[in-house]
Coordinates of C-alpha atoms in Angstrom, one line a residue:
X235 CA 43.2 -19.0 85.0
X236 CA 41.8 -19.4 81.6
X237 CA 39.2 -21.9 82.9
X238 CA 38.4 -19.5 85.8
X239 CA 37.9 -16.4 83.5
X240 CA 35.8 -18.2 80.9
X241 CA 32.5 -18.3 82.9
X242 CA 32.9 -14.7 83.7
X243 CA 33.4 -13.8 80.0
X244 CA 30.3 -15.9 79.1
X245 CA 28.2 -14.0 81.7
X246 CA 29.4 -10.8 80.5
X247 CA 28.5 -11.8 76.9
X248 CA 25.0 -12.9 78.0
X249 CA 24.3 -9.6 79.8
X250 CA 25.3 -7.6 76.7
X251 CA 23.1 -9.7 74.5
X252 CA 20.0 -9.3 76.8
X253 CA 20.6 -5.6 77.2
X254 CA 20.9 -4.7 73.5
X255 CA 17.7 -4.1 71.5
X256 CA 16.8 -6.9 69.0
X257 CA 15.9 -6.3 65.4
X258 CA 12.3 -7.0 66.1
X259 CA 12.3 -4.4 68.9
X260 CA 13.9 -1.8 66.7
X261 CA 11.2 -2.5 63.9
X262 CA 8.5 -2.2 66.6
X263 CA 9.7 1.3 67.6
X264 CA 10.4 2.7 64.1
X265 CA 6.6 3.2 63.1
X266 CA 6.4 5.9 65.9
X267 CA 8.0 8.5 63.7
X268 CA 5.5 7.7 60.8
X269 CA 2.6 8.0 63.3
X270 CA 3.8 11.6 64.3
X271 CA 4.0 12.5 60.6
X272 CA 0.4 11.3 60.0
X273 CA -0.9 13.1 63.0
X274 CA 0.5 16.4 61.7
X275 CA -2.0 16.3 58.8
X276 CA -4.9 18.5 59.3
X277 CA -8.2 16.7 60.1
X278 CA -11.2 18.0 58.0
X279 CA -14.5 17.2 59.7
X280 CA -17.1 15.7 57.4
X281 CA -20.7 14.5 58.0
X282 CA -23.3 12.7 55.9
X283 CA -25.9 15.4 56.5
X284 CA -24.1 18.7 55.6
X285 CA -21.4 19.9 53.2
X286 CA -17.9 20.7 54.1
X287 CA -16.2 23.5 52.1
X288 CA -12.4 23.8 51.4
X289 CA -11.3 27.0 49.6
X290 CA -7.8 27.4 48.1
X291 CA -5.7 30.3 46.6
X292 CA -6.0 29.0 43.0
X293 CA -8.1 26.8 40.8
X294 CA -8.4 23.1 41.9
X295 CA -7.5 20.7 39.3
X296 CA -7.3 17.5 41.2
X297 CA -8.7 15.8 44.2
X298 CA -7.6 12.4 45.3
X299 CA -9.3 10.7 48.2
X300 CA -7.9 7.5 49.7
X301 CA -11.2 5.6 50.2
X302 CA -13.1 7.5 47.4
X303 CA -16.2 5.2 47.7
X304 CA -17.1 6.7 51.1
X305 CA -17.1 10.3 50.2
X306 CA -18.9 12.7 47.8
X307 CA -16.4 15.2 46.3
X308 CA -17.1 18.1 43.9
X309 CA -14.7 20.7 42.5
X310 CA -15.9 24.2 41.6
X311 CA -13.3 26.8 40.7
X312 CA -11.0 27.2 43.8
X313 CA -13.3 25.3 46.1
X314 CA -13.9 21.7 47.0
X315 CA -17.2 20.4 48.4
X316 CA -17.1 17.2 50.6
X317 CA -19.7 15.1 52.2
X318 CA -19.8 11.5 53.6
X319 CA -21.9 9.0 51.8
X320 CA -23.0 7.3 55.1
X321 CA -22.5 7.6 58.8
X322 CA -19.2 6.4 60.5
X323 CA -17.1 6.1 57.4
X324 CA -13.3 5.5 58.3
X325 CA -10.8 8.4 58.1
X326 CA -8.9 8.6 54.9
X327 CA -6.2 10.9 53.4
X328 CA -7.0 13.5 50.8
X329 CA -4.6 15.1 48.2
X330 CA -5.6 18.3 46.4
X331 CA -3.8 20.2 43.6
X332 CA -4.5 23.9 43.3
X333 CA -2.6 26.0 40.8
X334 CA 0.9 24.5 40.9
X335 CA 0.8 23.6 44.6
X336 CA -0.4 20.6 46.5
X337 CA -2.2 20.2 49.8
X338 CA -2.7 17.1 51.9
X339 CA -5.0 16.4 54.8
X340 CA -7.2 13.8 56.3
X341 CA -11.1 13.4 56.1
X342 CA -12.6 12.5 59.4
X343 CA -16.3 11.7 60.0
X344 CA -18.2 13.4 62.8
X345 CA -22.0 13.8 63.2
X346 CA -21.6 17.5 64.2
X347 CA -18.7 19.1 62.4
X348 CA -17.1 21.9 64.5
X349 CA -16.0 23.7 61.4
X350 CA -17.6 23.5 57.9
X351 CA -15.6 26.1 56.0
X352 CA -11.9 25.5 55.7
X353 CA -10.0 28.6 54.2
X354 CA -6.6 27.7 52.8
X355 CA -6.3 30.8 50.6
X356 CA -3.3 32.1 52.4
X357 CA -0.3 29.9 51.4
X358 CA -2.3 26.7 51.8
X359 CA -2.5 27.3 55.6
X360 CA -5.7 27.1 57.4
X361 CA -7.1 30.5 58.6
X362 CA -10.5 31.4 60.2
X363 CA -11.6 35.0 60.4
X364 CA -8.2 36.2 59.4
X365 CA -6.5 34.1 62.0
X366 CA -3.8 31.4 61.0
X367 CA -4.1 27.9 62.5
X368 CA -1.1 26.6 64.5
X369 CA 1.6 24.5 62.8
X370 CA 0.2 21.4 64.5
X371 CA -3.0 21.7 62.6
X372 CA -5.2 23.0 65.5
X373 CA -7.5 25.6 64.2
X374 CA -8.4 28.8 66.0
X375 CA -11.8 28.9 67.7
X376 CA -14.7 29.6 65.5
X377 CA -17.3 31.0 67.8
X378 CA -20.0 30.6 65.2
X379 CA -19.6 26.8 65.0
X380 CA -18.2 25.4 68.1
X381 CA -20.4 23.1 70.2
X382 CA -19.7 25.2 73.2
X383 CA -21.6 28.0 71.5
X384 CA -24.9 26.2 71.8
X385 CA -26.6 29.3 73.0
X386 CA -25.7 31.2 69.9
X387 CA -26.9 28.2 67.8
X388 CA -30.1 28.3 69.7
X389 CA -30.6 31.9 69.0
X390 CA -30.0 31.3 65.3
X391 CA -32.5 28.4 65.2
X392 CA -35.1 30.6 67.0
X393 CA -34.7 33.4 64.5
X394 CA -35.1 30.9 61.6
X395 CA -38.2 29.6 63.2
X396 CA -39.5 33.2 63.3
X397 CA -38.6 33.8 59.6
X398 CA -40.7 30.7 58.7
X399 CA -43.8 32.3 60.0
X400 CA -43.3 35.6 58.1
X401 CA -45.4 36.5 55.1
X402 CA -43.6 36.2 51.7
X403 CA -42.2 39.4 50.6
X404 CA -39.8 38.9 47.6
X405 CA -41.7 36.9 44.9
X406 CA -40.1 38.8 42.1
X407 CA -36.6 37.4 42.9
X408 CA -37.2 34.0 41.4
X409 CA -36.0 31.5 38.6
X410 CA -37.9 29.0 36.7
X411 CA -36.4 25.8 35.2
X412 CA -37.5 22.4 34.3
X413 CA -41.0 23.2 35.7
X414 CA -39.4 24.0 39.0
X415 CA -39.7 27.5 40.6
X416 CA -37.0 28.7 43.2
X417 CA -37.9 32.1 44.8
X418 CA -36.7 34.3 47.7
X419 CA -39.5 34.5 50.2
X420 CA -37.9 36.5 53.1
X421 CA -34.6 37.8 54.2
X422 CA -33.4 39.3 57.4
X423 CA -30.1 40.4 59.0
X424 CA -28.6 40.6 62.5
X425 CA -25.1 41.6 63.5
X426 CA -23.7 38.2 62.6
X427 CA -25.9 36.5 60.1
X428 CA -28.1 36.9 57.1
X429 CA -31.4 34.8 57.4
X430 CA -32.9 33.5 54.1
X431 CA -36.1 31.7 53.4
X432 CA -36.6 30.2 49.9
X433 CA -39.8 28.9 48.3
X434 CA -39.7 25.9 45.9
X435 CA -42.6 25.0 43.7
X436 CA -42.5 21.6 42.2
X437 CA -44.7 21.6 39.1
X438 CA -43.6 18.1 38.1
X439 CA -44.7 14.6 39.2
X440 CA -41.2 13.7 40.3
X441 CA -40.0 14.5 43.8
X442 CA -37.1 17.1 44.1
X443 CA -34.8 15.8 46.8
X444 CA -32.5 18.7 47.8
X445 CA -28.9 17.5 48.2
X446 CA -26.5 20.5 48.1
X447 CA -27.5 24.0 48.7
X448 CA -24.5 26.2 47.8
X449 CA -24.0 29.9 48.5
X450 CA -21.4 32.1 46.8
X451 CA -20.8 35.8 47.1
X452 CA -20.1 37.1 43.5
X453 CA -18.5 40.5 42.9
X454 CA -17.6 42.4 39.7
X455 CA -20.0 40.1 37.7
X456 CA -20.8 42.7 34.9
X457 CA -20.0 41.0 31.5
X458 CA -18.1 42.3 28.6
X459 CA -19.1 41.4 25.0
X460 CA -19.0 37.5 24.8
X461 CA -16.9 37.2 27.9
X462 CA -17.0 37.7 31.7
X463 CA -14.7 40.3 33.4
X464 CA -11.5 38.8 34.3
X465 CA -11.6 40.2 37.8
X466 CA -14.8 38.5 38.8
X467 CA -14.5 37.2 42.4
X468 CA -16.3 34.4 43.9
X469 CA -16.3 33.4 47.6
X470 CA -18.1 30.4 49.1
X471 CA -20.3 31.0 52.1
X472 CA -20.9 28.0 54.3
X473 CA -24.4 27.9 55.9
X474 CA -24.2 28.4 59.7
X475 CA -27.6 27.2 60.4
X476 CA -30.8 25.8 58.8
X477 CA -33.0 22.8 58.6
X478 CA -32.0 19.5 57.2
X479 CA -32.3 18.9 53.4
X480 CA -35.9 18.4 52.3
X481 CA -37.8 16.5 49.7
X482 CA -40.3 18.7 47.7
X483 CA -42.8 16.0 46.5
X484 CA -44.4 16.3 43.0
X485 CA -47.1 19.0 42.6
X486 CA -46.3 20.6 46.1
X487 CA -44.5 23.6 47.4
X488 CA -41.8 23.5 50.1
X489 CA -39.8 26.1 51.9
X490 CA -36.0 26.0 52.9
X491 CA -34.4 28.3 55.5
X492 CA -30.7 29.1 56.1
X493 CA -28.4 31.4 58.0
X494 CA -25.2 32.4 56.4
X495 CA -22.4 34.7 57.6
X496 CA -23.3 38.4 57.3
X497 CA -21.5 40.2 54.6
X498 CA -21.6 43.6 52.8
X499 CA -21.6 43.5 49.0
X500 CA -21.4 46.3 46.4
X501 CA -24.1 47.2 44.0
X502 CA -22.6 45.0 41.4
X503 CA -22.4 42.1 43.7
X504 CA -24.9 39.4 44.4
X505 CA -25.5 36.1 46.4
X506 CA -25.6 33.1 44.0
X507 CA -27.7 30.4 45.5
X508 CA -27.6 26.9 43.9
X509 CA -29.9 24.0 44.7
X510 CA -28.5 20.6 43.6
X511 CA -30.7 17.4 43.3
X512 CA -29.6 14.2 45.1
X513 CA -30.6 11.7 42.3
X514 CA -31.0 13.9 39.2
X515 CA -29.6 16.8 37.2
X516 CA -32.2 19.5 37.8
X517 CA -30.0 22.3 39.1
X518 CA -31.6 25.7 40.2
X519 CA -29.4 28.7 40.3
X520 CA -31.0 31.9 41.9
X521 CA -29.1 35.3 42.0
X522 CA -30.1 37.4 44.8
X523 CA -29.2 41.1 44.3
X524 CA -27.0 42.6 47.0
X525 CA -29.4 45.6 47.5
X526 CA -32.1 43.2 48.5
X527 CA -29.9 41.8 51.3
X528 CA -28.3 45.2 52.2
X529 CA -31.7 46.8 52.7
X530 CA -33.2 43.8 54.5
X531 CA -34.8 44.5 57.9
X532 CA -33.2 43.2 61.2
X533 CA -34.5 40.3 63.1

């Protein structure tokens, strides 16, 4: 009997060994959990031709980018500006410390970002036009930036083209620095956007290559003696339309046009426009009084 049951026992043992998962199989299946965790990170769309803005509910003190050599990063108050250095850079994680909190996401290159302003001011959770994103990182629709709203984008582009043909109207709103002149040429409004046209006069022999054009709405900006008011508020405004960055060659004049989301500012507020040079330190900062924008004609 013993010799008769031995083959049966060996067969049963062989069946159990072949049906149980091996160590290699277990190791192969374990990364699936890590992949799910990685996918839960919010993807922040970044291109090499425009700036992506991330705004948080406190001052940003640290930005750590995994592949730092592929991205340009700038910190200003509670905002982070990001741009890819070249096309088709690989995705990389990004860690940001704001106040005493941390936020982690992933930078992903795309030639046409769906969204350029990421608002994390409410508990570090993405919100757009007051709507919170889902827990999986999917953002609510932004009708001003999605590719499916090409008709609206075409309307914005058409109005900017009309503005380029207008006669200059606001030469007095200007700033002069380093033999460069930045002035507001024209401004118009519609129900969604403010359209701005700027004039840049380069009186030097060195070309001015416009890299970043930043827009910030500033409120309660009146100064006390030797100090700013503590309740001054700044809010970045991401351009929703406009031409590509330009080079104003030496001894010439150029024009820049942009569309930014429509807003209503108080008499003490103003729009701060900052032009930053690609390969240089000549920065131009132009404050545009709110009354100029509030009283602008419609287009």
